[in-house]
């Protein structure tokens, strides 16, 4: 059974920073084989892809609105992924989900094999 410990959300002021963490266990294959990503969702809106990182960690991609502010990373030995969020804006508010997928392009299209439970991020102006 896949289990995900997602943490790091909360309340921040605009311009502040926050780091989200997802630690995975029970994946059907080794964590190192999965592409990992982050998504976010606000009420009434569809879930939005934010960032992805390749299985080796050498390739990353970001939605334009977070480029230069967010950094995705992973530690395969710890089966953990991270999203460092800097220069936060009120528009970054939402529930953030981590995800594991088998294809880099597929994940950016919202096609994931496993999802975290989500953590709320609220940025006040």
Short mmCIF file of C-alpha atoms in Angstrom, two decimals:
data_model
loop_
_atom_site.label_atom_id
_atom_site.label_comp_id
_atom_site.label_asym_id
_atom_site.label_seq_id
_atom_site.Cartn_x
_atom_site.Cartn_y
_atom_site.Cartn_z
CA UNK A 1 0.00 0.00 0.00
CA UNK A 2 1.38 3.37 -1.05
CA UNK A 3 1.72 5.86 1.77
CA UNK A 4 2.82 9.46 1.53
CA UNK A 5 3.77 11.77 4.34
CA UNK A 6 3.24 15.27 3.00
CA UNK A 7 4.20 18.21 5.16
CA UNK A 8 5.40 21.78 5.18
CA UNK A 9 2.29 23.73 4.33
CA UNK A 10 0.91 26.58 6.37
CA UNK A 11 0.59 30.33 6.37
CA UNK A 12 3.20 32.70 4.99
CA UNK A 13 3.38 36.35 4.14
CA UNK A 14 3.98 37.55 0.61
CA UNK A 15 7.68 37.52 -0.07
CA UNK A 16 8.27 34.72 2.39
CA UNK A 17 9.44 31.16 1.91
CA UNK A 18 8.15 27.69 2.59
CA UNK A 19 9.36 24.16 1.89
CA UNK A 20 7.06 21.26 1.15
CA UNK A 21 8.14 17.66 1.68
CA UNK A 22 6.72 14.34 0.58
CA UNK A 23 8.15 11.06 1.83
CA UNK A 24 6.95 7.96 0.04
CA UNK A 25 6.68 4.34 1.07
CA UNK A 26 5.10 1.27 -0.45
CA UNK A 27 5.55 2.27 -4.08
CA UNK A 28 5.24 -0.77 -6.36
CA UNK A 29 8.65 -0.02 -7.85
CA UNK A 30 11.69 1.62 -6.40
CA UNK A 31 11.24 5.33 -5.77
CA UNK A 32 14.18 6.03 -8.02
CA UNK A 33 12.23 4.92 -11.10
CA UNK A 34 9.45 7.45 -10.69
CA UNK A 35 9.20 10.96 -12.01
CA UNK A 36 8.03 13.17 -9.17
CA UNK A 37 5.98 16.30 -9.35
CA UNK A 38 3.99 18.94 -7.54
CA UNK A 39 0.54 20.23 -8.33
CA UNK A 40 -1.71 22.82 -6.73
CA UNK A 41 -5.40 23.50 -6.66
CA UNK A 42 -7.54 26.42 -5.58
CA UNK A 43 -11.30 26.23 -4.95
CA UNK A 44 -13.28 26.16 -8.17
CA UNK A 45 -10.20 25.63 -10.29
CA UNK A 46 -8.69 22.57 -11.88
CA UNK A 47 -5.57 21.07 -10.43
CA UNK A 48 -2.55 22.83 -11.92
CA UNK A 49 0.81 21.25 -12.61
CA UNK A 50 3.60 23.20 -10.89
CA UNK A 51 6.83 21.30 -11.34
CA UNK A 52 8.41 17.95 -12.20
CA UNK A 53 11.75 16.30 -11.61
CA UNK A 54 13.19 13.36 -13.46
CA UNK A 55 14.02 10.08 -11.74
CA UNK A 56 17.71 10.98 -11.57
CA UNK A 57 17.03 14.54 -10.50
CA UNK A 58 18.98 16.01 -13.39
CA UNK A 59 16.00 17.42 -15.27
CA UNK A 60 13.42 19.79 -13.83
CA UNK A 61 10.56 21.78 -15.29
CA UNK A 62 8.31 24.48 -13.91
CA UNK A 63 5.15 26.27 -14.83
CA UNK A 64 6.01 29.78 -15.97
CA UNK A 65 4.40 31.45 -12.96
CA UNK A 66 6.87 29.89 -10.51
CA UNK A 67 10.09 29.88 -12.54
CA UNK A 68 12.90 31.51 -10.64
CA UNK A 69 11.01 31.28 -7.34
CA UNK A 70 10.36 27.56 -6.76
CA UNK A 71 12.88 24.73 -6.75
CA UNK A 72 12.01 21.06 -6.92
CA UNK A 73 14.44 18.46 -5.67
CA UNK A 74 14.55 14.86 -4.51
CA UNK A 75 16.58 12.55 -2.32
CA UNK A 76 16.22 9.05 -3.69
CA UNK A 77 17.92 7.43 -0.71
CA UNK A 78 15.28 8.97 1.57
CA UNK A 79 12.43 8.45 -0.93
CA UNK A 80 11.61 12.09 -0.45
CA UNK A 81 10.82 15.00 -2.73
CA UNK A 82 10.85 18.68 -1.91
CA UNK A 83 9.46 21.94 -3.20
CA UNK A 84 11.29 25.03 -1.99
CA UNK A 85 9.08 28.05 -2.51
CA UNK A 86 10.60 31.52 -2.28
CA UNK A 87 9.25 35.00 -2.95
CA UNK A 88 5.77 33.70 -2.30
CA UNK A 89 2.80 35.54 -3.75
CA UNK A 90 -0.88 35.44 -2.77
CA UNK A 91 -1.55 33.72 -6.11
CA UNK A 92 0.51 30.77 -4.83
CA UNK A 93 -2.24 30.00 -2.32
CA UNK A 94 -3.78 26.57 -2.73
CA UNK A 95 -3.65 22.94 -1.77
CA UNK A 96 -0.38 21.46 -2.94
CA UNK A 97 -0.16 17.81 -3.94
CA UNK A 98 2.88 15.70 -4.58
CA UNK A 99 2.64 13.04 -7.25
CA UNK A 100 4.58 10.13 -8.66
CA UNK A 101 4.42 9.15 -12.29
CA UNK A 102 6.15 7.08 -14.91
CA UNK A 103 6.49 9.68 -17.63
CA UNK A 104 7.91 13.18 -17.48
CA UNK A 105 5.54 14.60 -20.10
CA UNK A 106 2.60 12.60 -18.79
CA UNK A 107 3.10 13.98 -15.30
CA UNK A 108 3.14 17.56 -16.55
CA UNK A 109 -0.21 16.76 -18.16
CA UNK A 110 -1.62 15.65 -14.83
CA UNK A 111 -1.31 11.92 -15.41
CA UNK A 112 0.14 10.44 -12.25
CA UNK A 113 0.20 6.96 -10.77
CA UNK A 114 0.10 8.06 -7.14
CA UNK A 115 -0.92 11.19 -5.29
CA UNK A 116 -0.22 12.69 -1.92
CA UNK A 117 -3.08 13.81 0.29
CA UNK A 118 -2.39 17.51 -0.18
CA UNK A 119 -1.20 20.27 2.11
CA UNK A 120 -2.65 23.77 2.36
CA UNK A 121 -0.45 26.73 1.51
CA UNK A 122 -1.83 30.17 2.25
CA UNK A 123 0.03 33.33 1.32
CA UNK A 124 -1.24 36.58 2.75
CA UNK A 125 -0.63 39.96 1.17
#
